[in-house]
Coordinates of C-alpha atoms in Angstrom, one line a residue:
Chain E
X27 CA 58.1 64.0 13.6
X28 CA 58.2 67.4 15.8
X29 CA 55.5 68.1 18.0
X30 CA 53.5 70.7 15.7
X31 CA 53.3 67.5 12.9
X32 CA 51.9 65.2 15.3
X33 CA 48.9 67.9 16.1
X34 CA 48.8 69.1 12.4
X35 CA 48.4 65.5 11.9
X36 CA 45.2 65.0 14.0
X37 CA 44.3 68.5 13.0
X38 CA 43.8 67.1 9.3
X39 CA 42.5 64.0 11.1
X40 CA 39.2 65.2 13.0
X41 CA 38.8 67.5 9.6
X42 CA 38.9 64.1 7.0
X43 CA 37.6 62.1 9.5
X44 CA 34.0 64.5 9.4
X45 CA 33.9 63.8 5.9
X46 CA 33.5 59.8 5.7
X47 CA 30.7 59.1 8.0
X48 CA 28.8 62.1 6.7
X49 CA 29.3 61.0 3.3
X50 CA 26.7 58.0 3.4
X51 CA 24.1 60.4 4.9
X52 CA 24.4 63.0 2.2
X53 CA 24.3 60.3 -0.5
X54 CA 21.0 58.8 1.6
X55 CA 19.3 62.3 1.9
X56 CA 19.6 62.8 -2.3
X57 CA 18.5 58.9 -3.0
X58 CA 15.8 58.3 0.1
X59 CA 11.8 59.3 -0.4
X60 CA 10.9 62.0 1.2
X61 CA 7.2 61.7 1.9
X62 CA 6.8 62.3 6.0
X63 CA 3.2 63.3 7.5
X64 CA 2.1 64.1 10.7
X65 CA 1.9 60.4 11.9
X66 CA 5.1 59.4 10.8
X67 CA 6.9 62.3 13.0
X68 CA 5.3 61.8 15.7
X69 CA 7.7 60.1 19.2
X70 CA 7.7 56.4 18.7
X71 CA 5.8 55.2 21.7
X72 CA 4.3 52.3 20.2
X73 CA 1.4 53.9 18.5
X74 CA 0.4 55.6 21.8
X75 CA 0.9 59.4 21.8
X76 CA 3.5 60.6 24.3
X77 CA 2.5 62.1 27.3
X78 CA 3.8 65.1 29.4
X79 CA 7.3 66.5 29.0
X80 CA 10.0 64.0 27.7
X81 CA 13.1 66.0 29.2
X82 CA 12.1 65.5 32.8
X83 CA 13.9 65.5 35.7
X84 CA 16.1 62.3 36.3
X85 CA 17.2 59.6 39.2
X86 CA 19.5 61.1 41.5
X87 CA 21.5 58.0 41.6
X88 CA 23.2 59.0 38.4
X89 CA 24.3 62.2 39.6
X90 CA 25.6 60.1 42.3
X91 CA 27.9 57.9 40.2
X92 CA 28.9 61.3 37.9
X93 CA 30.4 62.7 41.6
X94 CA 32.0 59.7 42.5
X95 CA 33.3 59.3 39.3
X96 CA 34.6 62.9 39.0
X97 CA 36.7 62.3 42.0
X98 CA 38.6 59.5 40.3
X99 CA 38.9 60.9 37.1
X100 CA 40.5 63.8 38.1
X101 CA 43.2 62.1 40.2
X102 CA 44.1 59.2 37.7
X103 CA 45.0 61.8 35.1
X104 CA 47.9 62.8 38.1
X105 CA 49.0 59.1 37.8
X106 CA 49.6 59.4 34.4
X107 CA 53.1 61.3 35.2
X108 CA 53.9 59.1 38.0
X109 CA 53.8 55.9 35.7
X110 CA 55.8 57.7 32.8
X111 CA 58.4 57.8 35.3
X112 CA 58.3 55.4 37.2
X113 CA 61.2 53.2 35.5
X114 CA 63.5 56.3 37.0
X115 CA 61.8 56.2 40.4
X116 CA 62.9 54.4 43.7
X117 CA 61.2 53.1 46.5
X118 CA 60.1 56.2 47.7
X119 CA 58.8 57.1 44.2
X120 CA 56.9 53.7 44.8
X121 CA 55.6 54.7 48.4
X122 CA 54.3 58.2 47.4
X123 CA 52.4 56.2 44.7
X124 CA 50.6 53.9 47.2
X125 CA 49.8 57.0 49.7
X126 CA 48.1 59.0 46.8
X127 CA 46.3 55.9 45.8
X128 CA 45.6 54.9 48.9
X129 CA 43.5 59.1 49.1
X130 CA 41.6 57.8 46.3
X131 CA 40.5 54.5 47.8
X132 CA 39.4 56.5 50.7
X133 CA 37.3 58.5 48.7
X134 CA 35.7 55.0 47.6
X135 CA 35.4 53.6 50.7
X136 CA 33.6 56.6 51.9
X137 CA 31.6 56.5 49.5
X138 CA 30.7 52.8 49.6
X139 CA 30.2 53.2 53.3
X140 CA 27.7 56.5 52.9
X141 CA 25.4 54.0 50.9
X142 CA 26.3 56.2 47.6
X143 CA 27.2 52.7 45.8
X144 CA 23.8 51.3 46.0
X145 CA 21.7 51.1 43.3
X146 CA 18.2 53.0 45.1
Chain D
X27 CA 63.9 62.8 6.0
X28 CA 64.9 60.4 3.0
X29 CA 62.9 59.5 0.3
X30 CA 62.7 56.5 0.3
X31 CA 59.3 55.6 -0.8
X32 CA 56.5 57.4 -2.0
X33 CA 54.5 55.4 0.3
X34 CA 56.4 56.3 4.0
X35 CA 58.0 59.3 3.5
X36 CA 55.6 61.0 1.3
X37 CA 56.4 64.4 2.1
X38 CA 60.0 64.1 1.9
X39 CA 59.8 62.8 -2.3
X40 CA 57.6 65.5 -2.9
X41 CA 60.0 68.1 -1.3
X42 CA 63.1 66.3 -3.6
X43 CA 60.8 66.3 -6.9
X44 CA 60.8 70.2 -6.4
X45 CA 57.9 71.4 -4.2
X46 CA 57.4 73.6 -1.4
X47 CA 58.6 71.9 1.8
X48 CA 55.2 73.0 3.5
X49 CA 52.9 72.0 1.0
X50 CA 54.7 68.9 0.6
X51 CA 54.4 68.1 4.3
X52 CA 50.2 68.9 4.1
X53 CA 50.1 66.7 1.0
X54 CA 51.8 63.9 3.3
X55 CA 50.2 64.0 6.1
X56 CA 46.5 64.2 4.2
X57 CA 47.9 61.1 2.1
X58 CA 48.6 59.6 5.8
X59 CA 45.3 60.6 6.9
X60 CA 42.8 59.5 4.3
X61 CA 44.2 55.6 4.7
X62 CA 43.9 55.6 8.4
X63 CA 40.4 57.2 8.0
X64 CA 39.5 54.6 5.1
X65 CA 41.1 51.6 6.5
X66 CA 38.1 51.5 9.5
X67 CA 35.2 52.1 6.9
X68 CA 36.6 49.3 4.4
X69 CA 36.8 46.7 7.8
X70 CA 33.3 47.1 8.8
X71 CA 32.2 45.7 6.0
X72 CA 34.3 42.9 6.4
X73 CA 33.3 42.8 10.3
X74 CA 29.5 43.1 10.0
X75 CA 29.5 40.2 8.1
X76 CA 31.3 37.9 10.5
X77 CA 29.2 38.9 13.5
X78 CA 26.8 37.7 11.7
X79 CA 28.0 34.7 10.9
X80 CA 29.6 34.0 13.9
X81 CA 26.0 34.9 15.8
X82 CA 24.3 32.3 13.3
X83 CA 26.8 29.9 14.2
X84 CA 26.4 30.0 17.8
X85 CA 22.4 29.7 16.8
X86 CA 22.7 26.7 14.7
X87 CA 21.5 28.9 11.5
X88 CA 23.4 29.5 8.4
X89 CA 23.9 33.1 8.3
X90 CA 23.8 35.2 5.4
X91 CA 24.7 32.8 1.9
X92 CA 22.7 34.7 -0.8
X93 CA 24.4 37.9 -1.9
X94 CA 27.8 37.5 -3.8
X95 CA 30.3 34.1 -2.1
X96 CA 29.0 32.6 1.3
X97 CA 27.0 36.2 1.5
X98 CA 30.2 38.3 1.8
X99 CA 28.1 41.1 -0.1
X100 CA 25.6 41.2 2.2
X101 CA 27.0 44.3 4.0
X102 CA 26.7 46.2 0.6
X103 CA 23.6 45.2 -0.2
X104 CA 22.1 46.2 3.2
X105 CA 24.2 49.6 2.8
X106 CA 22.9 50.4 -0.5
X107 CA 19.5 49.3 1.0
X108 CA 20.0 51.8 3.6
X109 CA 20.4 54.2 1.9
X110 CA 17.8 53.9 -0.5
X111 CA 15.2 54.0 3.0
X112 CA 13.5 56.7 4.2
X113 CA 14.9 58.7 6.8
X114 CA 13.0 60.3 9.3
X115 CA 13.6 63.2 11.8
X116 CA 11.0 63.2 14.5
X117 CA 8.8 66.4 14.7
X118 CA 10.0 66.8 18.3
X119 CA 13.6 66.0 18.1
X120 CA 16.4 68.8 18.3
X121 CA 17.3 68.8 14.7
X122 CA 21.0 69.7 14.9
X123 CA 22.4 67.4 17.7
X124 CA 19.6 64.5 16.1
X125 CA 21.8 64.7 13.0
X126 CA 25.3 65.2 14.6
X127 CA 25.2 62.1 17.0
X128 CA 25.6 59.4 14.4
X129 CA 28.1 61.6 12.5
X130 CA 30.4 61.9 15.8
X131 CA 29.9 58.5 17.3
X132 CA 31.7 57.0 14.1
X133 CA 34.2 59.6 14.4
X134 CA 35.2 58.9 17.4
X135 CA 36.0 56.0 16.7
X136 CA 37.9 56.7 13.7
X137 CA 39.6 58.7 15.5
X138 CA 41.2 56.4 17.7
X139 CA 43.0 54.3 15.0
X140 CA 45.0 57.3 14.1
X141 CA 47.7 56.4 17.2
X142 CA 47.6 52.8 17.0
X143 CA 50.9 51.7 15.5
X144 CA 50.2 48.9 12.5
X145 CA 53.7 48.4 11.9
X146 CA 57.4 49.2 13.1
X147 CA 57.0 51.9 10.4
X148 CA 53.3 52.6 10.1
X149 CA 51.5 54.7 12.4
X150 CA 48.9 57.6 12.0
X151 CA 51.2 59.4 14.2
X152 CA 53.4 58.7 17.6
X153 CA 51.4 60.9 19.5
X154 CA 53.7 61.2 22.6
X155 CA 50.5 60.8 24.8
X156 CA 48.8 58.1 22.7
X157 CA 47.4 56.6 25.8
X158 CA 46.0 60.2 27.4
X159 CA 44.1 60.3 23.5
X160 CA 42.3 57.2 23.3
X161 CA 40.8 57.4 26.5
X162 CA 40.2 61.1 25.5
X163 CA 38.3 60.4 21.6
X164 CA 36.3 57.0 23.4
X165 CA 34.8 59.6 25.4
X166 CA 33.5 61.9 22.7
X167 CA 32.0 58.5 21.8
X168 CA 30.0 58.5 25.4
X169 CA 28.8 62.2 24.3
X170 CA 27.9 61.0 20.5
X171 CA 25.1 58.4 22.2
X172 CA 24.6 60.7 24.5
X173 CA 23.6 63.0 22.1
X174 CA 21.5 60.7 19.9
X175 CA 19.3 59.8 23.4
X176 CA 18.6 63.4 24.7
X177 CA 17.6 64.8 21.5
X178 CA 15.5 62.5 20.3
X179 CA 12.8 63.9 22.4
X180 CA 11.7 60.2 23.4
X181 CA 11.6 58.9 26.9
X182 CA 13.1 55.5 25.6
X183 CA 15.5 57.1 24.2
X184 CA 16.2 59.4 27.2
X185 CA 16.4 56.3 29.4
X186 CA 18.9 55.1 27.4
X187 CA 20.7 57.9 27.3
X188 CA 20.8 57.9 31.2
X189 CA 22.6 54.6 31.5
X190 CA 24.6 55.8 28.9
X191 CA 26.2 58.2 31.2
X192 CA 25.8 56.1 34.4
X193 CA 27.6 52.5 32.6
X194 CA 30.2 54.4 30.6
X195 CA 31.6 56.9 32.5
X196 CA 31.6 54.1 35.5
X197 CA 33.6 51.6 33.3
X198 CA 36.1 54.4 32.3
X199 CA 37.6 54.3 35.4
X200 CA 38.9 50.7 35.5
X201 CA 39.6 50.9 32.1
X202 CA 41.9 54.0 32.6
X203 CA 43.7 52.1 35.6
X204 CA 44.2 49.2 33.4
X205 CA 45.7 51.5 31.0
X206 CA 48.2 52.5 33.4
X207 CA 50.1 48.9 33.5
X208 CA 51.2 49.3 30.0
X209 CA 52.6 52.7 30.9
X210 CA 54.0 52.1 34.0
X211 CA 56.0 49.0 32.6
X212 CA 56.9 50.7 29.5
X213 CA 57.5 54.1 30.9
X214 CA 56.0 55.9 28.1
X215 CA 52.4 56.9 26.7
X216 CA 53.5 57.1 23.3
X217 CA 51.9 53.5 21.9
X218 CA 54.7 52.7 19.3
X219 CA 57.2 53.1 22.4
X220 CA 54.9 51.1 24.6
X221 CA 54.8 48.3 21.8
X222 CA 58.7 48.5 21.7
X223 CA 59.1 47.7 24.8
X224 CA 57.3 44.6 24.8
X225 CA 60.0 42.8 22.7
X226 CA 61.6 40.7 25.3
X227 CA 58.6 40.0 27.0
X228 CA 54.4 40.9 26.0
X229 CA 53.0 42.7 29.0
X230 CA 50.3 40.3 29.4
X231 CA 52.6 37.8 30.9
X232 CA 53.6 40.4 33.5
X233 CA 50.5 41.4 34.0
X234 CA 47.7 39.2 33.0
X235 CA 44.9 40.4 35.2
X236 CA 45.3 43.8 33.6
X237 CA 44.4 42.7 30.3
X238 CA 41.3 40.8 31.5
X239 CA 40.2 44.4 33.3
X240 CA 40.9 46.0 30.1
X241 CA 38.6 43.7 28.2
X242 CA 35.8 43.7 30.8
X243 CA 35.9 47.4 31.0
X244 CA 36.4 48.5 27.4
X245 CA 33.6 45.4 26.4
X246 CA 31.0 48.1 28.8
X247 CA 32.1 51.1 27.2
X248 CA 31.4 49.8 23.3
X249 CA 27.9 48.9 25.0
X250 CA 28.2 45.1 24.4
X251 CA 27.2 42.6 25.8
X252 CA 26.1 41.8 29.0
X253 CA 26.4 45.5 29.6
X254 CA 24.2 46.1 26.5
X255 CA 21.8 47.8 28.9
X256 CA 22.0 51.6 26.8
X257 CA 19.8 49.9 23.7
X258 CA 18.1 46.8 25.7
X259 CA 15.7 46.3 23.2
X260 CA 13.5 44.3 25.8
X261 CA 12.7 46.9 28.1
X262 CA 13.7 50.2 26.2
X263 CA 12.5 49.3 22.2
X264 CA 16.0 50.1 21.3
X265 CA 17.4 52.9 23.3
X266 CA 19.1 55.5 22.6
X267 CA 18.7 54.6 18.4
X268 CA 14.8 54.2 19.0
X269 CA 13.7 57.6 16.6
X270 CA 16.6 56.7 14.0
X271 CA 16.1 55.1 10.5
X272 CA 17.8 54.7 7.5
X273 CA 21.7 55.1 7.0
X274 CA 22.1 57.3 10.4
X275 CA 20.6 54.3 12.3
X276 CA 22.9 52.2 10.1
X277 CA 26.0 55.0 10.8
X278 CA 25.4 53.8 14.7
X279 CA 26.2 50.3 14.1
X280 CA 29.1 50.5 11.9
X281 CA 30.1 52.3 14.9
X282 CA 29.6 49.9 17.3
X283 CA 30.8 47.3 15.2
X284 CA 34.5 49.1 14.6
X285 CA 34.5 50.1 18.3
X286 CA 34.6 46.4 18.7
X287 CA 37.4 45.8 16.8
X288 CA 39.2 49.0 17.7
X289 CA 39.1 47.6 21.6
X290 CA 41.1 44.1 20.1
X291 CA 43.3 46.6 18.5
X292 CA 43.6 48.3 21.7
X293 CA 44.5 45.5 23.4
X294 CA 46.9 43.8 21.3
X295 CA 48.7 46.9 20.9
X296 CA 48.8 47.3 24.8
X297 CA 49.2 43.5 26.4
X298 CA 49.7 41.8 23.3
X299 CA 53.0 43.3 21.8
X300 CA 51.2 45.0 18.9
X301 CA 52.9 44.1 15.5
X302 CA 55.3 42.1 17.3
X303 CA 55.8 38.8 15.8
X304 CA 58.4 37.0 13.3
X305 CA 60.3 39.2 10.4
X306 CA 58.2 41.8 11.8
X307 CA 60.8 44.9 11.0
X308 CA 62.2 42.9 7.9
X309 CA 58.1 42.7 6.3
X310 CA 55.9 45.2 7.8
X311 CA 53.0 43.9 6.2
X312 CA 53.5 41.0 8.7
X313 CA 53.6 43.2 11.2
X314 CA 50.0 44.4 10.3
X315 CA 48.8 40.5 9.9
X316 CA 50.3 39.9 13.3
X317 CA 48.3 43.0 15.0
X318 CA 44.9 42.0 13.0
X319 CA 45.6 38.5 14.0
X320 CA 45.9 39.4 17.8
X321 CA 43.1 42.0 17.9
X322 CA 40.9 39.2 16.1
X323 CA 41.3 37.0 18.9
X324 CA 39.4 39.4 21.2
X325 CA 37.2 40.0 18.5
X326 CA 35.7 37.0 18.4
X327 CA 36.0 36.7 22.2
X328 CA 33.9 39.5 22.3
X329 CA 31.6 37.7 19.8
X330 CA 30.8 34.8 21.4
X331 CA 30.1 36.8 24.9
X332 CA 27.4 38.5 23.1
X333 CA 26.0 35.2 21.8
X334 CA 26.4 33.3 25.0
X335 CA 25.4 35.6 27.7
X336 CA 22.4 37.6 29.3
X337 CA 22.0 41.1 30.0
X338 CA 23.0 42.1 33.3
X339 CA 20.3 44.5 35.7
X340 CA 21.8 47.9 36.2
X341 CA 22.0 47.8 39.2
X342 CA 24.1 44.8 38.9
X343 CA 26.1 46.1 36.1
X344 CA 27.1 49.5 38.5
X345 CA 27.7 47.1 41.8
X346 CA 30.2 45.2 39.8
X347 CA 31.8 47.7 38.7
X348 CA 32.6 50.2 42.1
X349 CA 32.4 47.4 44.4
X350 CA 34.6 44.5 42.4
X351 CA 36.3 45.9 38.9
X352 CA 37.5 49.3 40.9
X353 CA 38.8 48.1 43.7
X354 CA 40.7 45.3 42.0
X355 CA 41.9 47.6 39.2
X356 CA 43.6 49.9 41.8
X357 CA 44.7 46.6 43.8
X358 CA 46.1 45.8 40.3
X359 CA 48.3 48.8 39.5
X360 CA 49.8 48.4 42.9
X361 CA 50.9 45.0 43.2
X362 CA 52.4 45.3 39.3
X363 CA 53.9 48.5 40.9
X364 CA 55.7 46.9 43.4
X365 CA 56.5 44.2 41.8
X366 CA 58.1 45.5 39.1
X367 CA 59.9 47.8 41.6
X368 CA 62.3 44.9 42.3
X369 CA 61.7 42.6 39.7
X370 CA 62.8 45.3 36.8
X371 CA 66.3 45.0 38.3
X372 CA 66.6 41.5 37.3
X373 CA 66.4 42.5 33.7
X374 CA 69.9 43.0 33.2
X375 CA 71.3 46.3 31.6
X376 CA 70.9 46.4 27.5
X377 CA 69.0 43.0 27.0
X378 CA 65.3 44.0 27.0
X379 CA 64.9 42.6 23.7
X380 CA 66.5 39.4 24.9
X381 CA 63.4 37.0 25.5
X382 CA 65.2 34.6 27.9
X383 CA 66.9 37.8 30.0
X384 CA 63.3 38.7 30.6
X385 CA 62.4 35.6 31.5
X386 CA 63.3 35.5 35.4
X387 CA 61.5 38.9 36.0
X388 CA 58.0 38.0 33.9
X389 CA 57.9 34.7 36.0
X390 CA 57.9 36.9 39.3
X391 CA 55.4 39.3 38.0
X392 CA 53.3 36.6 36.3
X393 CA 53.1 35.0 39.5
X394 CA 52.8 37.5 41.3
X395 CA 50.3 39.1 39.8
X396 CA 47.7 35.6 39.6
X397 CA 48.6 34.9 43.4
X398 CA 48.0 38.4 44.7
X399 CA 45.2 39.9 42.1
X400 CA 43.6 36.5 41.6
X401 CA 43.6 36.2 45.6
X402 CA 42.0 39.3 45.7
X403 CA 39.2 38.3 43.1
X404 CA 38.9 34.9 45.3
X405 CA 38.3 36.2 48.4
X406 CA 35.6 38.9 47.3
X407 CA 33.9 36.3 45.3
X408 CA 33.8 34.1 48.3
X409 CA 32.6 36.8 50.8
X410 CA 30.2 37.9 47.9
X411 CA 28.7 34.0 48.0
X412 CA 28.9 33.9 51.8
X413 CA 26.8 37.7 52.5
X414 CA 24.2 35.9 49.4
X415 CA 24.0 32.8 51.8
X416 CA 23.6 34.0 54.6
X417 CA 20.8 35.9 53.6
X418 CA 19.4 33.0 52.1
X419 CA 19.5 31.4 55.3
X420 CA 17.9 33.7 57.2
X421 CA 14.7 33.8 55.2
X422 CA 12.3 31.7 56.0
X423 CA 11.0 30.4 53.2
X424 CA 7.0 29.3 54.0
X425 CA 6.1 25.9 53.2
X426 CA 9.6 24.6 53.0
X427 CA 9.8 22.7 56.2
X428 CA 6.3 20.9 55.6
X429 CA 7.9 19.8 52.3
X430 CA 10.9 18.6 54.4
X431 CA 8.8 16.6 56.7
X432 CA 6.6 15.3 54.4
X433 CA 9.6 14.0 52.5
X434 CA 11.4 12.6 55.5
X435 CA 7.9 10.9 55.9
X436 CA 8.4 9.5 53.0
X437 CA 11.7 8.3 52.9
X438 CA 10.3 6.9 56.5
X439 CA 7.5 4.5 55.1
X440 CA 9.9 3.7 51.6
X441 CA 12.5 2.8 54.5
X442 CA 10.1 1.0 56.4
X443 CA 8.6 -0.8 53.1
X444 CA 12.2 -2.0 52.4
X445 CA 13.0 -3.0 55.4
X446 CA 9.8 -5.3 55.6

């Protein structure tokens, strides 16, 4: 199969694959009562009505983990390449490897050292 | 192409019976497309069912027995229940995105089974960077719960939806450096090739730690447990699922419950050899009993964790993970790196079907890999159990020593009484 096929293929894919899991909803919404009131749509809090703003803002800590996991994400995709080809690489293939891993364990260790690891 | 079959080479019969090449090509790959997409949706029945057995098991209950033999129907019936149930959009929740999540977190993992090679002959398709795509649709599965917590307008929910992004974007990146090994020692990110390859030898004897990091990390990303923490129904109701009801709460668990068995896939395809087994090329359909059979292994593995095991804290859960599964997944790829730098030339030239040619090198990298990875995991549990220790020790813990005396006071007279 060429290369067009294999992305026509997912193409069609992601287009089918909508259909199925909508399917059971569409059939629910025609067979399902419909009788909602002003209780029943109101934010399940355990009977208690919600106070303040829901979207507010959030721990920093998670932004935390989104950098450091930015950093990694972005260089693993480069080793990717390097392990395709690695079966026609030699040693020095092998070194070049271990230095750029080596920049990302930096990163980590930077991290881990700045106190960006702990859970606060 | 040759027609051979209506069934593999679809397109190719309908071009020979007279019909526009294009079309004809459409025609096959939709005909290719609708049984990947089905195949998923017909197992979850199956699979609901024997998590619930298997979780009834583990309890010392029965499990469901009423509805159709040993309670195989009880899926339908609690589908066509489903749907028959009221569903219920919150006034405050952002009506769009509410209705999408459930839609696109069982997508995405659909999606996924469209590279994973059943057979020597069937595959969705041989997507050249198979590898590159599942970690790429398992994330739009991160975005779908995502999704479902933010706009549910609920500050359960939200919670949830925080850890979401905290537990599975963490976990992604030791499951993307396991991923590597396969590809490294196969050369190519094309699954059918990296299944292929594992004919002389499965990559989970080269490389055994790499599977266990794969199961680990891919077991937080479904949301499983101990890492259940995005729907802990103890502290957050339900999560990220609290404001859903009827099927799309229902569409969230069929999800889940795929996403299970789409990680044993996953991993059978990857460490396992895949469809590699006896009179795999002479009977495909073997090929697909051998794959289901592997993939059910970690199924059930993945069962009884959730049976047996408590959730974890989050802070616990994201200390594992950047200060244990990271640096030993990176540890990983480079000692199966350099090992296989040398221990590839042992394979000689033209055998690497051969299991016994294989044999020499898989010894080196099995051992290798235990002694140097499992050294690893060793020493940081050890200096993990030493740091606890010593910071046991230095607490002084009030009361303790009059209990000691007393004791020794005790033991003093009891001696004394003996003795007498």
């Amino acid at each position: 199969m060429n290369l067009v096929n294999e992305w026509a293929f997912i193409g069609v894919f992601v287009a089918v694959a909508w259909i199925f899991p909508t399917l059971p909803i569409v059939v629910a919404a025609i067979f399902s009562p419909k009788r909602a009131n002003a209780i029943k749509l109101q934010t399940y809090e355990c009977g208690v009505e919600t106070v303040g703003d829901t979207w507010v803002q959030f721990k920093v800590q998670y932004y935390i983990y989104g950098l450091v996991f930015l950093v990694f994400d972005v260089e693993l995709v480069f080793l990717f390449p390097w392990a395709v080809a690695y079966d026609r690489l030699d040693l020095f293939g092998f070194v070049a490897g271990v230095i750029f891993i080596a920049l990302l364990l930096e990163a980590l260790i930077y991290a881990w050292r700045k106190n960006a690891l702990e859970w606060v | 192409m040759q027609c051979t079959d209506i069934l593999n080479t679809t397109a190719a019969c309908l071009t020979a019976g007279g019909m526009n090449p294009g079309l004809a090509q459409f025609i096959g790959i939709l005909f290719g497309v609708i049984i990947v997409t089905l195949a998923p949706l017909l197992i979850v029945i199956l699979l609901i069912w024997v998590e619930r057995k298997f979780a009834a098991r583990v309890q010392d209950r029965i499990g469901p027995n009423r509805v159709g033999p040993l309670g195989l129907l009880q899926t339908v019936a609690d589908a066509l229940k489903l749907i028959t149930k009221e569903d219920i959009t919150p006034a405050g929740a952002d009506r769009l995105i509410f209705n999408l999540a459930p839609i696109i977190s069982v997508l995405a993992v659909i999606l996924m089974w469209g590279v994973i090679p059943v057979s020597p002959y069937h595959v969705g398709v041989e997507l050249s960077i198979g590898v590159l795509y599942i970690v790429a649709v398992g994330s739009v599965g991160t975005l779908a719960i995502m999704m479902a917590g933010w706009s549910s307008n609920n500050k359960y929910a939200l919670l949830g939806a925080f850890r979401v992004v905290a537990q599975l974007v963490s976990y992604e990146i030791p499951m993307v450096l396991a991923l590597l090994v396969p590809v490294l020692l196969a050369g190519s990110m094309n699954l059918q090739d990296i299944v292929r390859a594992q004919s002389g030898m499965w990559f989970v004897v080269l490389c055994p730690i790499g599977l266990v990091l794969l199961f680990i990390s891919t077991q937080a990303e479904t949301g499983r447990a101990p890492f259940d923490l995005i729907e802990a129904e103890s502290e957050l109701v339900a999560g990220f699922n609290i404001e859903y009801s009827g099927m799309k709460f229902g569409l969230f668990f069929a999800g889940e419950f795929v996403h299970v068995m789409t990680n044993g896939l996953l991993i059978a395809t990857l460490f396992m050899g895949g469809w590699w087994g006896p009179l795999a090329y002479e009977a495909p359909l073997l090929g697909i009993l051998w794959l289901f059979a592997k993939a059910t292994i970690f199924y059930l593995f993945s069962l009884l964790l959730r049976a047996a095991l408590p959730r974890v804290r989050i802070d616990q859960m994201m200390s594992f993970n950047w200060k244990f599964l990271v640096p030993l997944a990176v540890w990983n790829v480079l000692v199966t790196a350099g090992l296989w730098m040398f221990a590839r030339g042992l394979i000689p030239e033209g055998s690497e079907g051969d299991f016994l040619a294989n044999l020499p090198a898989a010894l080196i990298m099995f051992v290798g890999n235990v002694v140097l990875v499992g050294g690893f995991v060793l020493s940081r549990i050890r200096a993990a159990g030493r740091s606890e220790r010593m910071a046991n020790s230095k607490k002084s813990v009030p009361g303790r020593a009059i209990v000691l005396a007393n004791a020794d006071k005790g033991m003093a007279s009891v001696n004394a009484t003996v003795g007498r």
